[in-house]
XYZ file of C-alpha atoms in Angstrom:
704
model
C 171.590 132.463 153.799
C 167.999 133.508 153.286
C 165.556 132.112 150.749
C 166.000 133.192 147.136
C 163.565 135.932 146.141
C 162.588 136.512 142.521
C 161.709 140.203 142.471
C 159.908 139.928 139.140
C 157.560 137.298 140.602
C 156.635 139.115 143.809
C 156.624 142.711 142.550
C 153.140 144.186 142.735
C 151.522 140.884 143.770
C 149.395 142.679 146.381
C 148.427 145.602 144.135
C 145.236 145.975 142.120
C 147.339 147.366 139.285
C 146.781 147.799 135.578
C 147.722 144.190 134.781
C 145.207 142.831 137.300
C 142.508 145.199 136.067
C 143.032 144.134 132.454
C 142.769 140.485 133.468
C 139.685 140.812 135.661
C 137.597 143.665 134.285
C 135.375 143.488 131.177
C 137.031 145.366 128.309
C 134.453 148.153 128.290
C 134.737 148.687 132.059
C 138.524 148.682 131.889
C 138.456 151.216 129.044
C 136.156 153.548 130.989
C 138.341 153.317 134.096
C 141.434 154.152 132.029
C 139.623 157.210 130.666
C 138.878 158.292 134.236
C 142.509 157.804 135.232
C 144.031 159.476 132.174
C 141.474 162.146 131.301
C 139.651 162.797 134.574
C 136.348 161.577 133.148
C 133.657 160.991 135.793
C 133.191 157.331 136.674
C 129.734 155.890 135.972
C 128.177 154.275 139.113
C 127.401 151.080 137.188
C 131.039 150.836 136.094
C 132.153 151.491 139.676
C 129.994 148.566 140.868
C 131.750 146.170 138.484
C 135.196 147.442 139.535
C 134.278 147.171 143.223
C 133.041 143.586 142.809
C 136.218 142.464 141.047
C 138.420 144.347 143.505
C 136.626 142.634 146.409
C 136.949 139.177 144.832
C 140.654 139.769 144.178
C 141.224 141.036 147.737
C 139.388 138.067 149.302
C 141.591 135.725 147.272
C 144.524 137.509 148.919
C 143.033 136.756 152.340
C 141.427 140.148 152.959
C 138.442 140.295 155.297
C 138.207 144.099 155.580
C 138.618 147.176 153.417
C 139.587 150.708 154.351
C 139.649 154.109 152.719
C 143.308 154.978 153.379
C 143.751 158.747 153.623
C 146.174 161.411 154.829
C 144.609 163.923 157.230
C 146.459 166.977 158.528
C 147.879 165.011 161.455
C 150.945 164.211 159.317
C 150.259 160.460 159.317
C 147.804 158.215 157.489
C 144.351 157.328 158.803
C 141.964 154.488 158.169
C 138.671 153.000 159.334
C 138.247 149.270 158.664
C 134.971 147.759 157.460
C 134.487 144.068 156.776
C 133.082 142.793 153.501
C 130.198 141.240 155.484
C 126.931 142.863 154.428
C 124.131 140.754 155.917
C 123.451 137.229 157.220
C 121.390 135.011 154.917
C 118.521 132.693 155.845
C 120.762 129.624 155.538
C 123.057 130.944 158.264
C 125.799 131.939 155.840
C 127.003 135.496 155.403
C 126.961 137.631 152.259
C 130.240 139.259 151.298
C 129.736 142.417 149.248
C 131.440 145.645 148.249
C 129.589 148.182 146.108
C 130.713 150.898 143.747
C 129.364 153.467 146.204
C 131.512 151.990 148.985
C 134.531 152.025 146.668
C 134.089 155.618 145.539
C 132.998 157.252 148.800
C 133.548 156.669 152.489
C 132.240 158.643 155.441
C 134.617 158.751 158.412
C 133.913 161.029 161.373
C 135.753 164.283 160.599
C 135.300 165.918 163.996
C 138.494 164.656 165.646
C 140.873 165.448 162.800
C 142.611 168.852 162.623
C 140.526 171.298 160.596
C 141.848 174.656 161.760
C 138.369 176.010 162.324
C 136.927 174.812 159.008
C 134.624 172.447 160.910
C 133.067 172.769 164.336
C 133.385 169.696 166.583
C 129.680 168.950 166.276
C 129.919 169.068 162.469
C 131.251 165.563 162.137
C 130.605 164.576 158.534
C 133.625 164.088 156.280
C 134.041 162.225 153.019
C 136.810 160.087 151.563
C 136.867 159.909 147.757
C 138.741 157.232 145.789
C 141.887 158.462 144.053
C 141.726 155.985 141.184
C 145.084 157.157 139.792
C 146.782 155.531 142.814
C 146.123 151.767 142.778
C 144.467 149.923 145.665
C 146.554 147.358 147.519
C 146.253 144.589 150.104
C 148.320 145.178 153.223
C 149.290 142.223 155.401
C 149.971 142.804 159.105
C 148.931 141.635 162.555
C 145.305 142.522 161.741
C 145.354 140.116 158.803
C 144.966 141.265 155.209
C 143.187 144.554 154.478
C 142.195 146.078 151.145
C 143.532 149.668 151.234
C 141.930 152.176 148.873
C 143.927 155.429 148.515
C 141.550 158.347 148.938
C 141.238 162.090 149.345
C 139.476 163.490 152.442
C 137.213 166.540 152.454
C 134.514 168.096 154.594
C 130.748 168.085 154.034
C 131.087 171.554 152.486
C 133.956 170.559 150.185
C 137.022 171.961 151.974
C 140.192 169.853 151.809
C 140.941 168.237 155.180
C 143.942 166.279 153.924
C 147.262 166.394 152.091
C 146.109 164.546 148.970
C 143.289 166.823 147.705
C 145.436 169.977 147.240
C 148.170 167.875 145.638
C 145.753 166.490 143.042
C 144.480 170.028 142.371
C 148.066 171.259 141.879
C 148.803 168.391 139.494
C 145.852 169.459 137.347
C 147.133 173.039 137.404
C 150.657 172.243 136.223
C 149.344 169.780 133.637
C 147.145 172.404 131.955
C 149.821 175.138 131.992
C 152.674 172.855 130.909
C 150.577 171.636 127.972
C 149.956 175.272 126.967
C 153.691 175.899 127.012
C 154.855 172.855 125.046
C 152.111 173.421 122.445
C 153.777 176.779 121.724
C 157.009 174.904 121.006
C 155.282 172.637 118.494
C 154.431 169.606 120.609
C 151.010 168.468 119.346
C 151.179 164.828 120.454
C 151.614 164.867 124.249
C 148.242 164.804 126.014
C 149.317 165.070 129.644
C 152.202 166.409 131.727
C 152.705 164.804 135.128
C 155.012 165.867 137.948
C 157.075 162.835 138.939
C 158.794 162.435 142.284
C 161.464 160.196 143.780
C 161.791 160.804 147.536
C 164.886 159.491 149.346
C 163.975 158.369 152.879
C 166.528 158.618 155.711
C 165.977 156.904 159.070
C 167.710 155.584 162.204
C 167.529 152.074 163.657
C 167.994 151.374 167.367
C 167.539 148.291 169.522
C 163.911 148.005 170.670
C 164.786 147.055 174.267
C 167.018 150.110 174.640
C 164.336 152.262 172.994
C 161.843 151.152 175.668
C 164.218 152.440 178.357
C 164.178 155.968 176.881
C 160.981 157.832 177.728
C 162.074 160.752 175.557
C 162.218 158.517 172.463
C 158.863 156.941 173.338
C 157.067 160.274 173.857
C 158.761 162.539 171.314
C 160.770 160.441 168.835
C 164.025 162.189 169.797
C 166.479 162.178 172.678
C 165.886 165.188 174.924
C 168.989 164.363 176.968
C 172.205 162.648 175.937
C 175.953 163.220 175.977
C 178.012 162.453 172.890
C 179.935 159.143 172.963
C 183.724 159.095 172.405
C 183.085 158.344 168.739
C 180.396 159.904 166.582
C 180.576 160.338 162.794
C 184.029 161.962 162.707
C 185.683 159.153 160.744
C 182.944 159.002 158.082
C 183.293 155.216 158.293
C 179.575 154.504 158.515
C 178.644 156.310 155.281
C 178.239 153.698 152.504
C 180.006 151.246 154.848
C 179.357 147.531 155.043
C 175.799 146.983 156.261
C 175.618 145.055 159.544
C 173.978 141.645 159.311
C 171.067 142.499 161.601
C 170.344 145.616 159.554
C 170.828 143.759 156.268
C 168.204 141.180 157.331
C 165.847 144.042 158.173
C 166.461 145.726 154.800
C 165.827 142.454 152.952
C 162.409 142.077 154.587
C 161.584 145.758 154.004
C 162.360 145.398 150.307
C 160.210 142.289 149.933
C 157.263 143.915 151.723
C 157.554 147.018 149.551
C 157.968 145.116 146.307
C 154.767 143.157 147.018
C 153.003 146.514 147.375
C 154.383 147.793 144.080
C 156.831 150.221 145.711
C 160.018 150.339 143.652
C 162.548 150.206 146.510
C 165.781 150.651 144.577
C 168.679 151.928 146.699
C 169.715 151.169 150.276
C 172.843 152.181 152.162
C 174.304 153.384 155.440
C 174.071 157.140 155.894
C 176.561 159.492 157.575
C 175.578 159.091 161.230
C 176.010 155.819 163.154
C 172.773 153.759 163.001
C 171.461 155.945 160.157
C 170.355 154.509 156.812
C 168.604 155.485 153.586
C 166.087 153.917 151.201
C 165.221 155.393 147.817
C 162.559 154.330 145.288
C 162.358 154.874 141.535
C 160.271 157.825 140.345
C 156.470 157.719 140.300
C 153.803 160.287 139.514
C 153.516 162.719 142.410
C 150.362 161.424 144.118
C 151.507 157.797 143.836
C 154.939 158.801 145.159
C 153.229 160.449 148.157
C 151.259 157.260 148.861
C 154.344 155.091 148.388
C 156.385 157.217 150.766
C 153.730 156.785 153.448
C 153.817 153.031 152.785
C 157.630 153.105 153.074
C 157.516 154.846 156.461
C 154.863 152.450 157.788
C 156.781 149.430 156.465
C 160.071 150.573 158.002
C 158.382 150.785 161.409
C 156.502 147.497 161.065
C 159.470 145.436 159.886
C 161.776 147.020 162.472
C 159.499 145.750 165.248
C 159.646 142.227 163.826
C 163.463 142.389 164.030
C 163.628 143.651 167.607
C 164.444 147.149 166.345
C 162.816 150.570 166.411
C 162.825 152.847 163.383
C 163.268 156.544 164.238
C 161.937 158.913 161.586
C 162.421 162.121 163.596
C 164.564 164.740 161.848
C 166.988 164.943 164.779
C 166.817 161.929 167.103
C 170.374 162.513 168.350
C 172.155 165.808 169.007
C 175.704 166.057 167.713
C 175.307 163.808 164.657
C 173.531 164.325 161.356
C 169.765 164.296 161.357
C 167.476 162.800 158.715
C 165.862 164.401 155.699
C 163.900 163.337 152.672
C 165.307 164.591 149.378
C 162.407 165.311 147.054
C 163.493 164.732 143.433
C 160.982 166.479 141.150
C 160.613 166.387 137.372
C 157.958 166.882 134.681
C 157.163 164.057 132.246
C 154.739 163.817 129.353
C 152.472 160.822 128.787
C 154.627 159.871 125.784
C 157.837 159.741 127.791
C 159.440 163.181 127.364
C 161.205 164.601 130.414
C 160.731 168.368 130.155
C 163.732 168.942 132.438
C 166.117 167.030 130.183
C 168.553 169.652 128.799
C 169.938 167.416 126.074
C 173.543 167.340 124.893
C 173.545 171.043 123.986
C 171.448 172.911 126.573
C 172.174 176.305 124.975
C 170.336 175.147 121.844
C 167.367 173.629 123.675
C 165.117 176.671 123.791
C 162.141 174.846 125.329
C 164.338 173.584 128.175
C 165.770 177.068 128.791
C 162.255 178.512 128.927
C 161.139 175.870 131.420
C 164.300 176.219 133.515
C 164.012 180.005 133.785
C 160.326 179.638 134.661
C 161.364 177.375 137.557
C 163.936 179.982 138.658
C 161.244 182.633 138.580
C 158.831 180.452 140.567
C 161.379 179.575 143.258
C 162.618 183.164 143.583
C 159.113 184.652 143.727
C 157.847 182.114 146.262
C 161.006 181.193 148.200
C 159.208 181.827 151.494
C 156.346 179.529 150.511
C 158.717 176.749 149.439
C 160.596 177.119 152.738
C 157.302 176.860 154.641
C 156.378 173.661 152.804
C 159.353 171.980 154.519
C 158.772 173.606 157.919
C 158.597 171.116 160.779
C 159.376 171.155 164.484
C 162.118 168.573 164.034
C 163.528 170.289 160.964
C 164.351 173.352 163.077
C 167.132 171.275 164.679
C 168.523 170.270 161.297
C 168.353 173.040 158.697
C 171.497 175.125 158.426
C 173.477 172.936 160.818
C 176.184 171.824 158.341
C 174.320 168.573 157.800
C 171.366 169.764 155.752
C 170.672 172.670 153.424
C 170.617 176.133 154.976
C 167.242 177.714 155.707
C 167.916 180.116 152.811
C 166.342 178.975 149.548
C 168.729 179.086 146.590
C 169.055 177.137 143.335
C 172.150 175.196 142.282
C 172.428 174.893 138.494
C 175.992 173.696 138.102
C 178.769 175.100 135.944
C 177.239 174.171 132.603
C 173.823 175.763 133.102
C 175.163 178.725 135.063
C 177.505 179.430 132.154
C 174.577 179.286 129.687
C 172.602 181.594 131.973
C 175.450 184.125 132.179
C 175.783 184.115 128.382
C 172.074 184.892 128.064
C 172.259 187.696 130.612
C 175.448 189.326 129.315
C 175.015 189.019 125.537
C 171.437 187.871 125.062
C 172.757 184.816 123.224
C 173.947 181.389 124.413
C 176.413 180.076 121.877
C 178.032 177.125 123.634
C 177.759 174.663 126.527
C 180.544 173.354 128.752
C 181.176 169.693 127.924
C 181.633 166.913 130.433
C 184.828 165.464 129.005
C 186.625 162.411 130.388
C 187.528 161.583 133.969
C 191.178 160.460 133.901
C 191.799 157.944 136.676
C 195.574 157.796 136.302
C 195.494 154.016 136.632
C 196.236 152.005 133.471
C 193.988 149.099 134.417
C 190.989 151.378 135.001
C 189.093 152.796 132.024
C 188.605 156.525 131.612
C 184.950 157.318 132.202
C 182.616 159.958 130.813
C 182.310 162.866 133.249
C 179.142 164.881 133.856
C 179.290 168.503 132.788
C 178.770 169.606 136.379
C 179.409 168.461 139.944
C 176.761 168.161 142.676
C 176.255 170.501 145.624
C 174.938 168.862 148.803
C 174.641 172.238 150.560
C 172.022 173.519 148.128
C 168.357 173.267 149.151
C 167.138 173.225 145.524
C 169.620 171.679 143.125
C 169.409 170.797 139.431
C 170.893 167.314 139.113
C 170.899 166.506 135.414
C 167.223 166.122 134.499
C 165.383 166.969 137.735
C 165.372 169.368 140.645
C 166.208 167.988 144.077
C 164.486 169.775 146.960
C 166.725 168.697 149.844
C 164.996 170.562 152.663
C 162.055 168.225 153.390
C 162.030 166.555 156.829
C 162.274 162.789 157.218
C 158.883 162.364 158.978
C 156.898 164.698 156.790
C 154.515 163.962 153.981
C 155.986 165.024 150.648
C 152.546 166.250 149.568
C 152.932 169.880 150.786
C 156.289 170.617 149.078
C 155.089 169.065 145.816
C 151.777 170.921 146.027
C 153.709 174.181 146.351
C 156.210 173.283 143.618
C 153.487 172.301 141.159
C 151.455 175.442 141.853
C 154.219 178.045 141.714
C 155.698 176.542 138.530
C 152.195 176.419 136.995
C 151.931 180.153 137.715
C 155.278 180.844 136.017
C 154.231 178.748 132.996
C 150.905 180.588 132.778
C 152.521 184.015 132.876
C 155.006 182.966 130.190
C 152.214 181.574 127.992
C 150.117 184.721 128.407
C 153.010 186.686 126.894
C 154.106 184.212 124.241
C 150.604 183.470 122.924
C 150.152 187.165 122.089
C 153.577 187.617 120.490
C 153.830 188.598 116.828
C 157.198 186.852 116.527
C 157.371 183.801 118.782
C 161.121 183.182 118.372
C 162.029 186.741 119.346
C 159.513 186.748 122.209
C 160.728 183.497 123.747
C 164.352 184.627 123.422
C 163.570 187.924 125.166
C 161.536 186.221 127.893
C 164.279 183.688 128.699
C 166.790 186.531 128.987
C 164.388 188.580 131.140
C 163.646 185.725 133.555
C 167.352 184.814 133.762
C 168.269 188.435 134.549
C 165.404 189.159 136.939
C 165.925 186.007 138.989
C 169.681 185.546 138.847
C 169.884 186.290 142.575
C 168.342 182.885 143.437
C 171.191 181.006 141.686
C 174.089 180.036 143.959
C 176.630 177.295 143.260
C 178.904 177.820 146.260
C 179.092 176.552 149.840
C 175.699 177.022 151.472
C 177.172 176.274 154.903
C 179.512 179.270 154.922
C 178.797 182.412 156.905
C 179.837 184.366 153.806
C 176.779 182.943 151.972
C 174.446 184.062 154.759
C 175.796 187.600 154.359
C 175.698 187.411 150.559
C 172.111 186.104 150.585
C 171.075 189.030 152.777
C 172.665 191.437 150.285
C 170.719 189.716 147.496
C 167.490 190.137 149.443
C 166.839 186.399 149.857
C 164.764 185.459 152.920
C 166.487 183.576 155.756
C 163.604 181.934 157.625
C 165.208 180.048 160.486
C 162.290 178.414 162.299
C 158.904 176.855 161.686
C 157.047 179.641 163.527
C 158.764 182.224 161.324
C 157.865 180.237 158.188
C 154.137 179.729 158.825
C 152.994 183.289 157.876
C 154.211 182.694 154.301
C 151.001 180.734 153.648
C 148.849 183.824 154.094
C 150.767 186.490 152.195
C 148.732 188.097 149.441
C 150.922 186.536 146.733
C 150.469 183.087 148.274
C 146.696 183.423 148.540
C 146.544 184.764 145.001
C 148.513 181.914 143.398
C 146.662 179.177 145.297
C 143.218 180.636 144.620
C 143.993 181.322 140.954
C 144.661 177.631 140.340
C 142.009 176.309 142.717
C 144.562 174.564 144.937
C 143.538 176.227 148.219
C 140.893 178.734 149.173
C 141.807 181.482 151.629
C 139.749 179.643 154.268
C 141.711 176.425 153.670
C 144.999 178.328 153.995
C 143.843 180.047 157.188
C 142.919 176.640 158.620
C 146.352 175.236 157.797
C 148.081 178.191 159.421
C 146.079 177.598 162.595
C 146.861 173.859 162.512
C 150.584 174.528 162.035
C 150.780 176.880 165.018
C 148.866 174.390 167.177
C 151.048 171.490 166.010
C 154.215 173.407 166.866
C 153.000 174.400 170.332
C 151.744 170.901 171.124
C 154.981 169.249 169.994
C 157.169 171.527 172.137
C 154.723 171.180 175.042
C 155.052 167.382 174.917
C 158.843 167.668 174.767
C 158.946 170.076 177.737
C 156.621 167.901 179.823
C 158.678 164.818 178.932
C 161.868 166.583 180.064
C 160.235 167.602 183.331
C 158.955 164.053 183.903
C 162.297 162.385 183.117
C 164.268 164.854 185.238
C 161.835 164.515 188.155
C 161.492 160.743 188.220
C 164.760 159.467 186.784
C 167.670 161.878 186.492
C 167.502 163.874 189.737
C 166.921 160.729 191.872
C 169.802 158.948 190.102
C 172.191 161.847 190.737
C 171.074 162.065 194.384
C 171.876 158.353 194.766
C 175.273 158.895 193.193
C 176.123 161.855 195.464
C 175.026 159.829 198.489
C 177.234 156.948 197.384
C 180.142 159.379 196.929
C 179.572 160.934 200.353
C 179.342 157.493 201.976
C 182.571 156.499 200.201
C 184.383 159.602 201.472
C 183.242 158.973 205.048
C 184.146 155.287 204.844
C 187.671 156.053 203.609
C 188.153 158.664 206.335
C 187.052 156.196 208.997
C 189.217 153.365 207.642
C 192.414 155.341 207.131
C 193.789 158.796 206.706
C 193.953 158.532 202.855
C 193.591 161.404 200.389
C 189.897 161.821 199.429
C 190.362 165.020 197.437
C 189.314 163.350 194.150
C 186.067 162.030 195.640
C 185.443 165.379 197.344
C 186.011 167.295 194.104
C 183.648 164.943 192.264
C 181.041 165.380 194.967
C 181.311 169.162 194.819
C 181.094 169.237 191.010
C 178.171 166.803 190.937
C 176.332 168.723 193.646
C 176.799 172.028 191.796
C 175.484 170.473 188.555
C 172.591 168.907 190.477
C 171.705 172.350 191.859
C 171.915 173.808 188.331
C 169.689 170.984 187.079
C 167.095 171.550 189.802
C 167.025 175.307 189.185
C 166.602 174.801 185.425
C 163.962 172.155 186.112
C 161.984 174.558 188.309
C 162.297 177.316 185.695
C 161.089 175.036 182.899
C 158.023 174.040 184.948
C 157.223 177.725 185.483
C 157.680 178.757 181.826
C 155.852 175.709 180.484
C 152.934 176.581 182.769
C 152.850 180.111 181.333
C 152.794 178.701 177.785
C 149.947 176.277 178.503
C 147.859 179.100 179.999
C 148.076 181.130 176.784
C 145.437 181.089 174.069
C 146.304 178.762 171.184
C 147.661 180.398 168.062
C 150.627 182.390 166.766
C 151.401 184.105 170.081
C 151.533 180.827 171.987
C 153.653 179.106 169.321
C 156.117 182.000 169.324
C 156.293 181.868 173.144
C 157.189 178.187 172.966
C 159.896 178.989 170.420
C 161.350 182.019 172.212
C 160.949 180.984 175.858
C 160.223 177.291 176.359
C 162.914 175.936 174.010
C 165.716 177.976 175.665
C 164.479 176.738 179.063
C 164.653 173.157 177.764
C 168.201 173.721 176.515
C 169.134 175.174 179.933
C 167.928 171.966 181.600
C 169.650 169.675 179.127
C 173.112 171.260 179.488
C 173.866 170.265 183.130
C 172.165 166.878 182.712
C 174.395 165.964 179.756
C 177.428 167.011 181.792
C 176.232 164.876 184.703
C 175.931 161.849 182.417
C 179.699 162.084 181.829
C 180.334 161.965 185.606
C 177.723 159.672 187.165
C 178.460 155.947 187.413
C 177.021 154.306 184.263
C 175.375 151.613 186.401
C 173.414 154.359 188.162
C 172.469 156.382 185.065
C 168.772 155.690 184.418
C 168.802 155.277 180.633
C 170.909 153.885 177.754
C 173.544 156.277 176.455
C 174.049 157.538 172.909
C 176.812 154.964 172.503
C 174.449 152.173 173.584
C 171.798 153.317 171.111
C 173.889 154.156 168.050
C 176.600 151.485 168.118
C 174.741 148.425 169.403
C 172.463 147.481 166.514
């Protein structure tokens, strides 16, 4: 048994949180910082100096020797440059440890090597990191020692956003201002701020580190490019919510403790559907903090896995044939005085404010379905979406029986007079109590589902930052709120106007509501009849960022400029092409150096065996001969596909970077990769396991 851990004692111990600030900062300084956090007031440099000094002293007490501005560039991962607290040697041979307000507020990393999509030339190197004081600083402990991490935004010398955080913060300001306008119309005069809150569920795989090191495809790309299915996969559903293996349980215990120290509210952990797949979910936090925490979660999963002789795979589809990994993004809107604006109450048909907000969300999602789909676009997600394991690539909204019934009443009669009640769940067992039943079931096939008091965007990939989907969600809902307010503020009779607007939005955007099976072919056909977009791949999704309606909504709320959007489009195309290029080159390398030589050895061994048997006796060698023929045919097919992939990959590399190249990778290189994989996976089922050059799926998924 491990040591007892008191969560209350360790939670947040490495975070410069509100409690620490109250204890260490002078009252006036603390008050001014709170005003900056809550009201966006500019921080006085003198106040920043005091905060920086106390933050440094606190961090040094925690063992920190360095600090870093921790930011999220467009690489998809976090970045950091470490500086020590040493400022200058003194005459007595000692060293002065200092950290100024200027160093706290602003950093200056070299921006030239980060993706900018043409916003910055390579020689224009200056970039700035700016402290996001609404996300608390923390001390991270790892092999480098203890480091003070300061969450920051990252922008260029000319002010363009070069990161994921800056647009998110802009979108949070947009939805705050428009949501306040809306609730003021409904008589709320006390709430001062509306914040989007997010709870992202993180799925991941764990494999043995030694076996991982024997798979070049996992090392280079994060997924298996070759691999035959083992005799058992996930057919029995026995892994889902099953008993957690001891090695994994020890890993999860250490992950939780690390996260709790950093103030991350790791709440739920369980086995997922696929063998070796697991999930971790935190409690809700405001959107920008949730984004930071999710990055911390992904880093912690990888770090702790290494300490346990494991490797954490965050790729959306590390194994073909079993479920991949996603990141369900649970999104809600909460006021500073604790009101959840997506809480329908016991009688949703009577909650007019909720119905207005809900129909605004329907309008936003329907109007910008392509943009929402693009926000979850990822190379790995292309293997997952629509594959009966994740939501389809078609955006639709699940409301459940209760809300759909209210919506239909509004559309058909203009009035909602009742709501379906939850009732009691009768167990049929005398010793078990009857339990209160929700008024609606859940729908795991829906990409955007209402689940009681929040919307769950289930499409996001497991590796991806949750900043882009939340930036889009905040912005498009802010637009819907604004358009509603523009109408309602001019109305002579507010009650009549809001009633008419709810009915109009419900009628105009009813097509986006779907409560059925999203996996069925019938839904694909029905969605096409409704005119809903079915965007199947990342390269098809990218153009959504530069439609006129997308540019208009982002520029109207100051979330992105057209130039920033153009840069992101360019970065996305390049990222797609580079990812597939790495995968293709890895396949070529593995086939050349490992698979083809292994199969040649096997065929030689078979041929030698046939000759030896013939020389020793006149026995039947038809089985060996048949195996040799089949293996040789598959080897020829492998070599031909290998040669073809080399040729096509060479054509792709020679093309100019951009949309045309990315589309060529999607349309030509990926099919060539699949053509190489097919005979190799068949060969794995034939070739002697002792001769096969890498661990099998069974070795990876069932030996943890």
